[in-house]
GROMACS .gro file of C-alpha atoms in nm:
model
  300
    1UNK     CA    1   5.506   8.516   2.435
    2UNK     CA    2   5.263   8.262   2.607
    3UNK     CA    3   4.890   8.204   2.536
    4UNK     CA    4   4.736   8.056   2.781
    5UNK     CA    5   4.567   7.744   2.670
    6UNK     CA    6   4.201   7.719   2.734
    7UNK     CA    7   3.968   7.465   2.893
    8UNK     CA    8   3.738   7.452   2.577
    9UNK     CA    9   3.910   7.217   2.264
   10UNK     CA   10   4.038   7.401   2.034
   11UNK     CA   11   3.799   7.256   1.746
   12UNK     CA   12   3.481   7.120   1.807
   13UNK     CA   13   3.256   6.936   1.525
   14UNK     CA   14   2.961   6.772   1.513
   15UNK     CA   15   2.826   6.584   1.216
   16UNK     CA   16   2.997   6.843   0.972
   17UNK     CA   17   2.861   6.739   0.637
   18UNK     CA   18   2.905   6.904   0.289
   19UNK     CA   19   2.765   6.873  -0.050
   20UNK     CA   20   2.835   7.003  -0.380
   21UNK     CA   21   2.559   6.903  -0.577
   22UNK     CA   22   2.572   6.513  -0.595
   23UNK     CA   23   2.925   6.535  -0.401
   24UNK     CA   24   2.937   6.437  -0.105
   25UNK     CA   25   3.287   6.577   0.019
   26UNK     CA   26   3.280   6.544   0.408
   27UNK     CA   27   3.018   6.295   0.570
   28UNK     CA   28   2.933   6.354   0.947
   29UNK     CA   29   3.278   6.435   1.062
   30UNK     CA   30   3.318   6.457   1.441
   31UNK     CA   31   3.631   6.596   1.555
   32UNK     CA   32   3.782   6.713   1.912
   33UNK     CA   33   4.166   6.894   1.860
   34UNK     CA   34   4.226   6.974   2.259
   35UNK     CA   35   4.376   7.311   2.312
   36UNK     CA   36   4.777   7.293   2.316
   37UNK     CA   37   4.830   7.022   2.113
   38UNK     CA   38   4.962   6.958   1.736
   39UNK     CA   39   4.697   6.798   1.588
   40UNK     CA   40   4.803   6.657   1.260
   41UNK     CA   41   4.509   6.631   0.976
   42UNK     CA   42   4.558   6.336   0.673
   43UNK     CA   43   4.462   6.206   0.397
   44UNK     CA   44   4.521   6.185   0.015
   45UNK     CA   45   4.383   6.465  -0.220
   46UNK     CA   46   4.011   6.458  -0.258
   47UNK     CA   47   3.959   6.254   0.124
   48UNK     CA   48   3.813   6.649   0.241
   49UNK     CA   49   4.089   6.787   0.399
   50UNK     CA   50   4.051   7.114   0.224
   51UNK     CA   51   3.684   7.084   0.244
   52UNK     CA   52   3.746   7.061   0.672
   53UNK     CA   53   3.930   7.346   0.669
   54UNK     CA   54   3.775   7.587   0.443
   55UNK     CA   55   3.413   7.532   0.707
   56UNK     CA   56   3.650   7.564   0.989
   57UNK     CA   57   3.744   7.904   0.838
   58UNK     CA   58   3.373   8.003   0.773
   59UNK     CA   59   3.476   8.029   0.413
   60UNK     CA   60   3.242   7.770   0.323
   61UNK     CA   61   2.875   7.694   0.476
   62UNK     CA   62   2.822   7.379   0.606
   63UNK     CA   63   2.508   7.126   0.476
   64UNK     CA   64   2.433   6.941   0.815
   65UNK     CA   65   2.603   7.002   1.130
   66UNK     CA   66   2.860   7.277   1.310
   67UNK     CA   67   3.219   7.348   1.380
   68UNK     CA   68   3.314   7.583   1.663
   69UNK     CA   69   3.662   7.763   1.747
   70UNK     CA   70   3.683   7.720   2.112
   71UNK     CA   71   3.377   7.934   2.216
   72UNK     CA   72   3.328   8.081   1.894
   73UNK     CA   73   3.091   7.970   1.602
   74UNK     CA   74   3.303   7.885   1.302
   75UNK     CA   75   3.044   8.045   1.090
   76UNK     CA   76   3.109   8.378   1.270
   77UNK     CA   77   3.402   8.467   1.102
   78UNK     CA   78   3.496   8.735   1.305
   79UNK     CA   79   3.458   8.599   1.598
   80UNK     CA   80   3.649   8.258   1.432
   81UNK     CA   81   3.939   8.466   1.334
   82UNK     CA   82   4.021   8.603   1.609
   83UNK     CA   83   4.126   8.305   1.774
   84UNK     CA   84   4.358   8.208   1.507
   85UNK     CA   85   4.612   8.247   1.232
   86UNK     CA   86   4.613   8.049   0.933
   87UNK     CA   87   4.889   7.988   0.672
   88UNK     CA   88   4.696   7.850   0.354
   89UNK     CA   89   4.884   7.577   0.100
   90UNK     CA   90   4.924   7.820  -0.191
   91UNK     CA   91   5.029   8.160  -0.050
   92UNK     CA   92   4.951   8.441  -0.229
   93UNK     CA   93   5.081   8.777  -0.123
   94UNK     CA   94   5.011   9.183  -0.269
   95UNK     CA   95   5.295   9.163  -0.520
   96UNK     CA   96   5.383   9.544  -0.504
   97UNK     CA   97   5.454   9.547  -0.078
   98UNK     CA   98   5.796   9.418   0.097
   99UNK     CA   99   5.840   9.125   0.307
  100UNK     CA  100   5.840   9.431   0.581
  101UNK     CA  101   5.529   9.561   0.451
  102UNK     CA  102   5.360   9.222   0.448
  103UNK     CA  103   5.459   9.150   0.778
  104UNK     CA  104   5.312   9.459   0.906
  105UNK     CA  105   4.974   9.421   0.760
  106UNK     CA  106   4.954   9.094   0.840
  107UNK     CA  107   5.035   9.196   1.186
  108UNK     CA  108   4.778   9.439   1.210
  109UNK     CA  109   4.507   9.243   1.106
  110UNK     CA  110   4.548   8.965   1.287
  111UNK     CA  111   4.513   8.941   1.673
  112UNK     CA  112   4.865   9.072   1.751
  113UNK     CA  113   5.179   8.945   1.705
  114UNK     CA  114   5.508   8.939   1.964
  115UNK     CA  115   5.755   9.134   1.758
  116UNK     CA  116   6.054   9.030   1.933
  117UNK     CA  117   5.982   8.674   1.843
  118UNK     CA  118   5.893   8.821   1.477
  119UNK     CA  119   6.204   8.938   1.438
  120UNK     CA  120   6.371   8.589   1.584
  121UNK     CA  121   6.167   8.425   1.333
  122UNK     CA  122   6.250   8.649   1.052
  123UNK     CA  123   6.606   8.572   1.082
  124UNK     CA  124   6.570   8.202   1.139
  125UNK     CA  125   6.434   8.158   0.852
  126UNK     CA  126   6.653   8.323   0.607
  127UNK     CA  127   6.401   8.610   0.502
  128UNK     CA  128   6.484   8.941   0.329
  129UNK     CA  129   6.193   9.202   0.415
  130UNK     CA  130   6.308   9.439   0.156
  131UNK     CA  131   6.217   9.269  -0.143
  132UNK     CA  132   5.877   9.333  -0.304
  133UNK     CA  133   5.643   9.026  -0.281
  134UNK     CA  134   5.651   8.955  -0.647
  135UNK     CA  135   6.020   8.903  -0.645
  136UNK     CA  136   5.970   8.648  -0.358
  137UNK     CA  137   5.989   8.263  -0.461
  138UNK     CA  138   5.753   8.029  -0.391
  139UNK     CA  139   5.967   7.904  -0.102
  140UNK     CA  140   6.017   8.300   0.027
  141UNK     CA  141   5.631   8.326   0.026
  142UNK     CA  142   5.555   8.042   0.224
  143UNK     CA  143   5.855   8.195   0.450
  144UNK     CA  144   5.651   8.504   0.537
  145UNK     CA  145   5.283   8.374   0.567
  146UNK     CA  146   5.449   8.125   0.863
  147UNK     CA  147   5.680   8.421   1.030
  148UNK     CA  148   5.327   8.624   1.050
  149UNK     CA  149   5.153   8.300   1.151
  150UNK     CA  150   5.397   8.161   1.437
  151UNK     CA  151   5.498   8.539   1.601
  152UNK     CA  152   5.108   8.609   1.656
  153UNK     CA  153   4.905   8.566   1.988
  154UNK     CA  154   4.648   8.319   1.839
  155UNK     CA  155   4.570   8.041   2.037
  156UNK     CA  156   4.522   7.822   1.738
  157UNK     CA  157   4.759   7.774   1.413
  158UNK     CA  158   4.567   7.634   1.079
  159UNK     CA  159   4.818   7.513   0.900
  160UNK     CA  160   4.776   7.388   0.552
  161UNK     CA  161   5.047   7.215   0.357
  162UNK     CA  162   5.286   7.463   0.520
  163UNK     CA  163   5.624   7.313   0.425
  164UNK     CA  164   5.568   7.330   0.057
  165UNK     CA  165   5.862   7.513  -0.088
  166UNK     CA  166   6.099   7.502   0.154
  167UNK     CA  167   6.429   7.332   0.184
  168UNK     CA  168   6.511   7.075   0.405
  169UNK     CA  169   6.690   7.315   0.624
  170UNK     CA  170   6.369   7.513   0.683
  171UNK     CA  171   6.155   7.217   0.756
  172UNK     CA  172   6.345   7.199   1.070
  173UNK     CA  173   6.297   7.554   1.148
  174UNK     CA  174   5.974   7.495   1.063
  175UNK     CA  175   5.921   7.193   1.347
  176UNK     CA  176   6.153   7.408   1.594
  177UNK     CA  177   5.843   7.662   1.577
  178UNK     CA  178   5.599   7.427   1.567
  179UNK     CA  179   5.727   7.310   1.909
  180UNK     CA  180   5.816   7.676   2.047
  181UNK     CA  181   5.407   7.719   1.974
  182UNK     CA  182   5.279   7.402   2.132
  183UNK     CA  183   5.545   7.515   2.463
  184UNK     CA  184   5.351   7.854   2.441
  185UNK     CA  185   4.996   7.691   2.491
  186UNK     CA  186   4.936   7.756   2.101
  187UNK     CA  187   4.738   7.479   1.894
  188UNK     CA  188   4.871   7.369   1.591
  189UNK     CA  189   4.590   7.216   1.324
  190UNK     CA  190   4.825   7.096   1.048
  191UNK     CA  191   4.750   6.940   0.749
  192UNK     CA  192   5.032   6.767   0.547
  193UNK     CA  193   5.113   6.535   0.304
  194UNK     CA  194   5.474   6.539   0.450
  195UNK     CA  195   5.461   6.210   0.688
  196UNK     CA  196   5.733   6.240   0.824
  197UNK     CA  197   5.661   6.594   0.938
  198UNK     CA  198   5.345   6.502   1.115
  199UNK     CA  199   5.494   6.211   1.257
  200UNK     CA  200   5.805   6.397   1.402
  201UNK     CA  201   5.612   6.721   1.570
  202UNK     CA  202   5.195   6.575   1.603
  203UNK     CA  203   5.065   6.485   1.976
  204UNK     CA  204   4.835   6.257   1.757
  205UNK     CA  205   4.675   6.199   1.418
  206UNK     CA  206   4.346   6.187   1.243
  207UNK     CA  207   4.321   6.001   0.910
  208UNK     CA  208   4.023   6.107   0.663
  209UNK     CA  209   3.910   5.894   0.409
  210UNK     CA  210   3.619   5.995   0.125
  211UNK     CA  211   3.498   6.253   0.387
  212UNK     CA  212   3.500   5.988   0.676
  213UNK     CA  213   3.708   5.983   0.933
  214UNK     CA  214   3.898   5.634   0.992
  215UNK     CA  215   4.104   5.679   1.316
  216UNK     CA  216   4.245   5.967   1.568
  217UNK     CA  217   4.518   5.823   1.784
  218UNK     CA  218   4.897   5.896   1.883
  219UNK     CA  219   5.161   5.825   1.605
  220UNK     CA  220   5.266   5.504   1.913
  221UNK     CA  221   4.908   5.403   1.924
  222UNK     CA  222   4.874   5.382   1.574
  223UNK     CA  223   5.184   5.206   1.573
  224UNK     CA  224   5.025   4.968   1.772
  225UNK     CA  225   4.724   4.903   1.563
  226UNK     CA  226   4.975   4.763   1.297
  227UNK     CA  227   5.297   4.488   1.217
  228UNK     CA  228   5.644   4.546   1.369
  229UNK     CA  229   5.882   4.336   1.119
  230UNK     CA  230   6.163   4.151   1.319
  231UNK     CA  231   6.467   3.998   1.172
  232UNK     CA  232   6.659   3.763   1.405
  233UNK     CA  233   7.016   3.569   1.337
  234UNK     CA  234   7.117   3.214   1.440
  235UNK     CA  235   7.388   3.046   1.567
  236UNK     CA  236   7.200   2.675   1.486
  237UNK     CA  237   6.851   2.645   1.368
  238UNK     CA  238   6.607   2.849   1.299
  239UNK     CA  239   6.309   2.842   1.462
  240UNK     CA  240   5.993   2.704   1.358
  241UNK     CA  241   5.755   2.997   1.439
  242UNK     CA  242   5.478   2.894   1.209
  243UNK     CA  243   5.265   2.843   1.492
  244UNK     CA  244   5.316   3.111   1.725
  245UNK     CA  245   5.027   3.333   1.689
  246UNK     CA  246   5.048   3.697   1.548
  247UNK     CA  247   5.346   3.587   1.324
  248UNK     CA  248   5.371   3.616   0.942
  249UNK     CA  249   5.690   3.490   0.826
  250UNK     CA  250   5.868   3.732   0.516
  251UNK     CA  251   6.187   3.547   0.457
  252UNK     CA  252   6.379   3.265   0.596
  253UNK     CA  253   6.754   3.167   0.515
  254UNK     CA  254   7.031   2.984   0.675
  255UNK     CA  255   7.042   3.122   1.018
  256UNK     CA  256   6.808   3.383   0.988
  257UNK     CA  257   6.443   3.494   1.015
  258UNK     CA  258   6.243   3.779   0.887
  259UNK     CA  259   5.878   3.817   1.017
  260UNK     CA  260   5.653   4.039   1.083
  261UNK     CA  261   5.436   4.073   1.458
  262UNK     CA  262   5.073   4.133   1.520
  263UNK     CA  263   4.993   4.186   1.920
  264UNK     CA  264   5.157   4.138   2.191
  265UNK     CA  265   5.515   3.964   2.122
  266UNK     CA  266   5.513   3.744   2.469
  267UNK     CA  267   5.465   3.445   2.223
  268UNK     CA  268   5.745   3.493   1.954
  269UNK     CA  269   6.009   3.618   2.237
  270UNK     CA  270   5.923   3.279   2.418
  271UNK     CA  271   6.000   3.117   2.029
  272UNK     CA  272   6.288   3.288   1.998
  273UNK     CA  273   6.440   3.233   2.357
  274UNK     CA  274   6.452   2.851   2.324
  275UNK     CA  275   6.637   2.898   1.994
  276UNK     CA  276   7.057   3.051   2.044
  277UNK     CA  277   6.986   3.379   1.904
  278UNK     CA  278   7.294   3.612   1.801
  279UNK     CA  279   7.102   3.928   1.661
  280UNK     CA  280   6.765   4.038   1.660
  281UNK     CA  281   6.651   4.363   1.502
  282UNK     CA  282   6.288   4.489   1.534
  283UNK     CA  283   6.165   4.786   1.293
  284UNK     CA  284   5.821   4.977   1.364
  285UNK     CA  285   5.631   5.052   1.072
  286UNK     CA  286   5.633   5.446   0.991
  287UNK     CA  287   5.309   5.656   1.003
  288UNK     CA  288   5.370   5.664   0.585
  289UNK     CA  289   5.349   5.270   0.625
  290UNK     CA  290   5.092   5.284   0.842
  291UNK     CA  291   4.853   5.507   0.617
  292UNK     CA  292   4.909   5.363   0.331
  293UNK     CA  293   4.778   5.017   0.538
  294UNK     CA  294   4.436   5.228   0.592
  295UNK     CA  295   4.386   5.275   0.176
  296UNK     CA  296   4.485   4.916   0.133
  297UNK     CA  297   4.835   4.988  -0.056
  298UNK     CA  298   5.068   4.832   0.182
  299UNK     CA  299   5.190   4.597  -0.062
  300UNK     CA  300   5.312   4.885  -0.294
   0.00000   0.00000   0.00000
C-alpha cells in the first residue's frame, strides 16, 4: 500500500477557539501538520488536546476560527472522514461481534483498507479475531482499533493516546507501523502522554499549554532551545569555568566537573582544552525534560 502524499498540509487551523461557557479550552490555535509526517501533539490533561481533536473530527463546533483536512472542511464530516482514520484513547467496540467481525466493519466504513497488510498487522500484533469484543482486554481493544487504523488507505492517522494498554512489546510494533505509515506517504497526528514514544517516531512536536500553543519544532531543535549537562574528569585541576558564558556549574569534586551548557559550547570546549582532561561525558536533555522545562517543573 502507498498513499500518495499531497501538496496541501495535512491539518490546517486558523485561530481555532472554543468555549464552554466561561471556559476557555483552546485560544486561537494555529497549526500546520505537513502531509507525510508524524506530527506529535502534547501537553498535560486539561492543556486542549482533546478539545483539538474532537473540532478536527467535526465532533465538536468551533467558537472562532476553522480547521480543514487537507482540502476538506473539518466541519464537513463526511468529507473530513474520508481522509482519515482515527483510533480514539478509550476504545470502545460492539461487545457481541469478533475481532474478525470488527475488523470487517471497520473496514467497510472507512475509506478502504489493504488486506494483505491487515492480515500482517493482525499477526504482529498478537490478535485473536475469533473472540467476541467483550471478551477482549483493554490492551486487545486498543489492538484492533490500530490494525483497522494502520491497514487503511487514509492519508491521515488521528491518533489519540494509542499505546494505552499495551505491553512494551507492542509499543514497538506499534512505532514499526507508525514508520511503515509515514514510508507510505500516510500522516500520523498523535497525541501521547508517552514521551518517549513521541520522541522516538515524531518528525517534530507541538506543545499546548491552557489552550495556547508554546512551541512546534523537531525533538533536535527543541533540544537546542534547552541545557546539555556535561560531566568532565581531571588528571590535575579543575577548571575554573565560572566565567565562561552559558555555564551553570551542578557539582564539583576532586578532579571532576558537572555543569550544565546554554548555547553554543565554543567557550567551555576552549575551558576545558587548556585544562588535561581524561573523560568528558555530555547528556542531552530528553523531550520529558524538556517539557516539563515549558510548565516550569524542571526542578522536580
Amino acid at each position: 500500500m502507498t498513499t500518495p502524499v499531497l501538496s496541501t498540509p495535512a491539518i490546517r487551523t486558523h485561530q481555532l477557539t472554543k468555549r464552554y461557557g466561561r471556559l476557555l479550552a483552546l485560544d486561537g490555535l494555529d497549526l500546520s501538520v505537513h502531509a507525510g509526517e508524524v506530527f506529535g501533539f502534547l501537553g498535560p490533561n486539561g492543556a486542549g488536546k482533546s478539545t483539538t481533536i474532537r473540532l478536527l473530527l467535526g465532533l465538536a463546533r468551533p467558537t472562532a476560527g476553522r480547521a480543514r483536512i487537507f482540502d476538506a472542511d473539518a466541519g464537513d464530516v463526511a468529507a473530513a472522514h474520508r481522509l482519515l482514520a482515527y483510533v480514539p484513547a478509550d476504545v470502545a467496540l460492539w461487545p457481541q461481534l469478533t475481532g474478525a467481525e470488527l475488523l470487517e466493519l471497520l473496514a467497510a466504513t472507512g475509506p478502504g483498507i489493504d488486506s494483505a497488510y491487515r492480515a500482517a498487522l493482525v499477526e504482529r500484533f498478537g490478535l485473536d479475531l475469533s473472540r467476541p469484543a467483550r471478551a477482549y482486554s483493554t490492551g486487545n481493544r486498543q489492538k484492533v482499533a490500530l490494525v483497522a487504523a494502520f491497514a487503511t488507505r487514509a492519508p491521515l492517522l488521528v491518533l489519540d493516546e494509542p499505546t494505552s494498554g499495551l505491553d512494551p512489546l507492542m509499543e514497538l510494533e506499534f512505532r514499526r507501523a507508525v514508520a511503515e505509515a509515514r514510508d507510505n506517504g500516510q500522516t500520523v497526528f498523535l497525541c501521547s502522554h508517552q514521551l518517549a514514544e513521541v520522541e522516538a517516531v515524531c518528525d517534530r512536536v507541538a506543545i499546548l499549554r491552557a489552550g495556547r500553543l508554546v512551541d512546534v519544532a523537531t525533538v533536535p531543535e527543541l533540544r537546542r532551545l534547552h541545557r546539555s549537562e556535561v560531566t568532565a574528569e581531571f588528571a590535575g585541576r579543575a577548571p575554573d569555568l565560572t566565567e565562561v558564558p552559558g555555564i551553570e556549574l551542578l557539582d564539583r569534586a576532586d578532579g571532576m566537573l558537572r555543569f550544565s551548557l546554554a548555547g553554543p559550547p565554543a567557550a567551555a570546549l576552549r575551558a576545558l582544552a587548556a585544562a588535561d582532561v581524561t573523560a568528558l561525558t555530555v547528556r542531552e536533555p530528553s523531550l520529558e525534560e524538556i517539557f516539563l522545562d515549558y510548565y516550569g517543573q524542571g526542578d522536580r
